[in-house]
């Protein structure tokens, strides 16, 4: 069964199927407690058996084959130390199966790390940091926007973006050092003295109007 973008065996306990959504906070203690509720799911998840093929499909093996759970229908798994599933010997279960999943199956929800786990939180935090950096690059500390770079060609554009990113990083470092020297959780007036990166823009050229008729 698919739960929050990952494939799990139907032997997953009912208590692990419907778990609370991510708290809208950035307190790592709160997020850690929330992740502790999701971590037990990992044992029941199908994990990749190989890399995606050229057509995008990928093979996954059941949790009993990977040694994450003990299932009566996969005798080799009973020698492990994982949680014992509720499967009955001879019954239908997918703990020991290998499946091939196409690229369009649950394509919108599938994720690299299981939702709610600590690995997922770290990955999500990286995304937030990247988006914050992009936002600061475009408006807060720099003004790198559409039309800011008035050069043509991939090489020239890449060099201009690289120089702008370098200056932005220097401004971010100065701002960080100014805040670090101030009292914790307080705003430092030194930040107001940091000049933003203003990029001189050319005035738009007037568009010649066609004569009537």
Coordinates of C-alpha atoms in Angstrom, one line a residue:
X1 CA 0.0 0.0 0.0
X2 CA 1.1 3.6 -0.7
X3 CA 1.3 5.9 2.3
X4 CA 2.7 9.4 2.1
X5 CA 4.6 8.8 -1.1
X6 CA 6.2 5.4 -0.1
X7 CA 5.3 1.8 -0.7
X8 CA 4.7 -0.3 2.4
X9 CA 3.7 -3.9 3.0
X10 CA 0.0 -4.4 4.0
X11 CA 1.4 -5.9 7.2
X12 CA 2.1 -2.5 8.6
X13 CA 0.4 -1.9 11.9
X14 CA -2.8 0.1 11.8
X15 CA -1.4 2.6 14.3
X16 CA 1.3 3.6 11.8
X17 CA -1.0 4.2 8.8
X18 CA -2.6 7.5 9.7
X19 CA -0.1 9.7 11.5
X20 CA -0.2 13.5 12.2
X21 CA 1.1 15.9 9.6
X22 CA 4.2 18.0 10.0
X23 CA 3.9 20.7 12.7
X24 CA 4.2 24.2 11.3
X25 CA 7.1 25.1 13.5
X26 CA 10.9 25.2 13.3
X27 CA 11.5 23.9 16.8
X28 CA 13.8 20.8 16.3
X29 CA 12.7 19.3 19.6
X30 CA 9.1 19.4 18.4
X31 CA 10.0 18.1 15.0
X32 CA 12.1 15.4 16.6
X33 CA 9.2 14.2 18.7
X34 CA 7.0 14.2 15.6
X35 CA 9.6 12.2 13.7
X36 CA 9.8 9.6 16.4
X37 CA 6.1 8.7 15.6
X38 CA 7.1 8.1 11.9
X39 CA 10.4 6.3 12.3
X40 CA 8.8 2.9 13.0
X41 CA 7.3 3.0 9.5
X42 CA 10.7 2.5 8.0
X43 CA 10.8 -1.2 8.9
X44 CA 7.7 -1.9 6.7
X45 CA 8.8 0.0 3.6
X46 CA 9.8 -1.4 0.3
X47 CA 13.3 -0.3 -0.5
X48 CA 15.0 0.2 -4.0
X49 CA 16.7 -2.9 -5.3
X50 CA 18.5 -1.1 -8.1
X51 CA 18.8 2.3 -9.8
X52 CA 16.0 3.4 -12.2
X53 CA 16.2 1.9 -15.7
X54 CA 16.4 4.2 -18.8
X55 CA 12.6 4.1 -19.0
X56 CA 12.2 5.3 -15.4
X57 CA 11.0 2.0 -13.9
X58 CA 12.6 0.7 -10.7
X59 CA 12.6 -2.6 -8.7
X60 CA 11.8 -2.6 -5.0
X61 CA 12.1 -5.5 -2.5
X62 CA 9.9 -6.2 0.4
X63 CA 10.9 -5.5 4.0
X64 CA 11.3 -9.2 4.8
X65 CA 13.8 -9.6 2.0
X66 CA 15.8 -6.6 3.3
X67 CA 15.8 -8.0 6.8
X68 CA 13.8 -5.1 8.3
X69 CA 10.9 -7.3 9.5
X70 CA 10.3 -10.9 10.4
X71 CA 7.6 -12.5 8.4
X72 CA 6.4 -16.2 8.7
X73 CA 6.1 -16.4 4.9
X74 CA 9.7 -15.5 4.4
X75 CA 11.5 -18.1 6.6
X76 CA 15.0 -16.5 6.2
X77 CA 13.7 -13.3 7.8
X78 CA 12.7 -15.1 11.0
X79 CA 16.4 -15.2 11.9
X80 CA 16.5 -11.4 12.0
X81 CA 15.8 -9.0 14.9
X82 CA 13.2 -6.8 13.2
X83 CA 9.6 -6.5 14.3
X84 CA 7.4 -9.6 13.8
X85 CA 4.6 -8.9 11.3
X86 CA 1.0 -9.9 11.8
X87 CA 1.1 -12.1 8.7
X88 CA -0.1 -15.7 9.0
X89 CA 1.9 -18.6 7.5
X90 CA 0.5 -19.4 4.1
X91 CA -1.5 -16.2 3.9
X92 CA -1.3 -13.5 1.3
X93 CA 1.3 -10.8 2.0
X94 CA 3.9 -8.8 0.2
X95 CA 6.7 -8.8 2.8
X96 CA 8.9 -11.1 0.7
X97 CA 7.9 -9.8 -2.8
X98 CA 9.9 -7.9 -5.4
X99 CA 7.9 -5.4 -7.5
X100 CA 8.7 -3.2 -10.4
X101 CA 7.2 0.3 -10.2
X102 CA 6.8 2.5 -13.3
X103 CA 7.8 6.1 -13.4
X104 CA 4.2 7.3 -13.5
X105 CA 3.0 5.3 -10.4
X106 CA 2.5 7.8 -7.5
X107 CA 4.8 10.1 -9.4
X108 CA 3.4 13.2 -7.6
X109 CA 3.8 11.8 -4.1
X110 CA 6.9 9.7 -4.3
X111 CA 9.9 11.0 -2.3
X112 CA 13.5 10.0 -1.8
X113 CA 13.2 9.6 2.0
X114 CA 10.1 8.3 3.9
X115 CA 7.9 11.1 4.9
X116 CA 8.1 12.2 8.5
X117 CA 11.4 10.5 9.3
X118 CA 14.5 12.4 10.5
X119 CA 16.2 11.9 7.1
X120 CA 13.1 13.5 5.5
X121 CA 13.3 16.5 8.0
X122 CA 17.0 17.1 7.2
X123 CA 16.2 16.9 3.5
X124 CA 13.3 19.3 3.8
X125 CA 15.4 21.7 5.9
X126 CA 18.0 21.8 3.0
X127 CA 15.2 22.7 0.7
X128 CA 14.1 25.6 3.0
X129 CA 17.7 26.9 3.2
X130 CA 18.0 26.8 -0.6
X131 CA 14.8 28.7 -1.0
X132 CA 15.7 31.3 1.6
X133 CA 19.1 31.8 -0.1
X134 CA 17.3 32.2 -3.5
X135 CA 14.9 34.7 -1.9
X136 CA 17.8 36.7 -0.4
X137 CA 19.6 36.6 -3.7
X138 CA 16.7 38.0 -5.5
X139 CA 15.5 40.7 -3.1
X140 CA 16.7 40.9 0.5
X141 CA 20.4 41.4 0.1
X142 CA 20.8 41.4 -3.6
X143 CA 18.7 42.4 -6.6
X144 CA 19.3 39.7 -9.1
X145 CA 16.1 39.7 -11.0
X146 CA 14.9 39.3 -14.6
X147 CA 16.8 41.8 -16.7
X148 CA 19.6 42.4 -14.2
X149 CA 22.2 40.8 -16.4
X150 CA 22.6 42.6 -19.7
X151 CA 25.0 40.2 -21.5
X152 CA 24.4 37.6 -24.1
X153 CA 25.7 34.1 -24.3
X154 CA 25.8 31.2 -21.8
X155 CA 29.4 31.7 -20.7
X156 CA 29.0 35.5 -20.1
X157 CA 25.7 35.0 -18.3
X158 CA 27.2 32.2 -16.1
X159 CA 30.2 34.5 -15.2
X160 CA 27.9 37.4 -14.3
X161 CA 25.7 35.2 -12.1
X162 CA 28.8 33.7 -10.4
X163 CA 30.1 37.1 -9.6
X164 CA 26.7 38.2 -8.2
X165 CA 26.5 35.1 -6.1
X166 CA 30.0 35.7 -4.8
X167 CA 29.2 39.2 -3.7
X168 CA 25.9 38.0 -2.2
X169 CA 27.8 35.4 -0.1
X170 CA 30.2 38.0 1.1
X171 CA 27.3 40.2 2.2
X172 CA 25.7 37.2 3.9
X173 CA 28.9 36.4 5.8
X174 CA 29.2 40.0 7.0
X175 CA 25.6 40.0 8.2
X176 CA 26.1 36.7 10.0
X177 CA 29.2 38.0 11.7
X178 CA 27.4 41.2 12.8
X179 CA 24.6 39.2 14.3
X180 CA 27.0 36.7 16.0
X181 CA 28.7 39.6 17.8
X182 CA 25.4 40.9 19.1
X183 CA 23.3 39.5 22.0
X184 CA 21.5 36.3 21.2
X185 CA 18.0 36.6 19.7
X186 CA 18.4 40.4 19.3
X187 CA 18.6 42.5 16.1
X188 CA 21.9 44.1 15.4
X189 CA 22.0 47.6 14.0
X190 CA 25.2 46.7 12.2
X191 CA 22.9 45.0 9.6
X192 CA 21.6 48.4 8.5
X193 CA 25.0 49.4 7.5
X194 CA 25.5 46.5 5.1
X195 CA 25.0 47.8 1.5
X196 CA 22.7 45.8 -0.7
X197 CA 24.0 44.7 -4.1
X198 CA 22.5 47.2 -6.5
X199 CA 22.9 46.3 -10.1
X200 CA 22.7 49.2 -12.5
X201 CA 20.0 48.6 -15.1
X202 CA 19.8 50.1 -18.5
X203 CA 16.8 52.1 -19.4
X204 CA 14.5 50.1 -21.7
X205 CA 14.7 51.1 -25.3
X206 CA 11.5 52.7 -26.7
X207 CA 9.7 50.5 -29.1
X208 CA 9.0 52.1 -32.4
X209 CA 5.4 52.1 -33.3
X210 CA 4.3 51.1 -36.8
X211 CA 2.7 53.7 -38.9
X212 CA -1.1 53.4 -39.1
X213 CA -2.4 51.5 -42.1

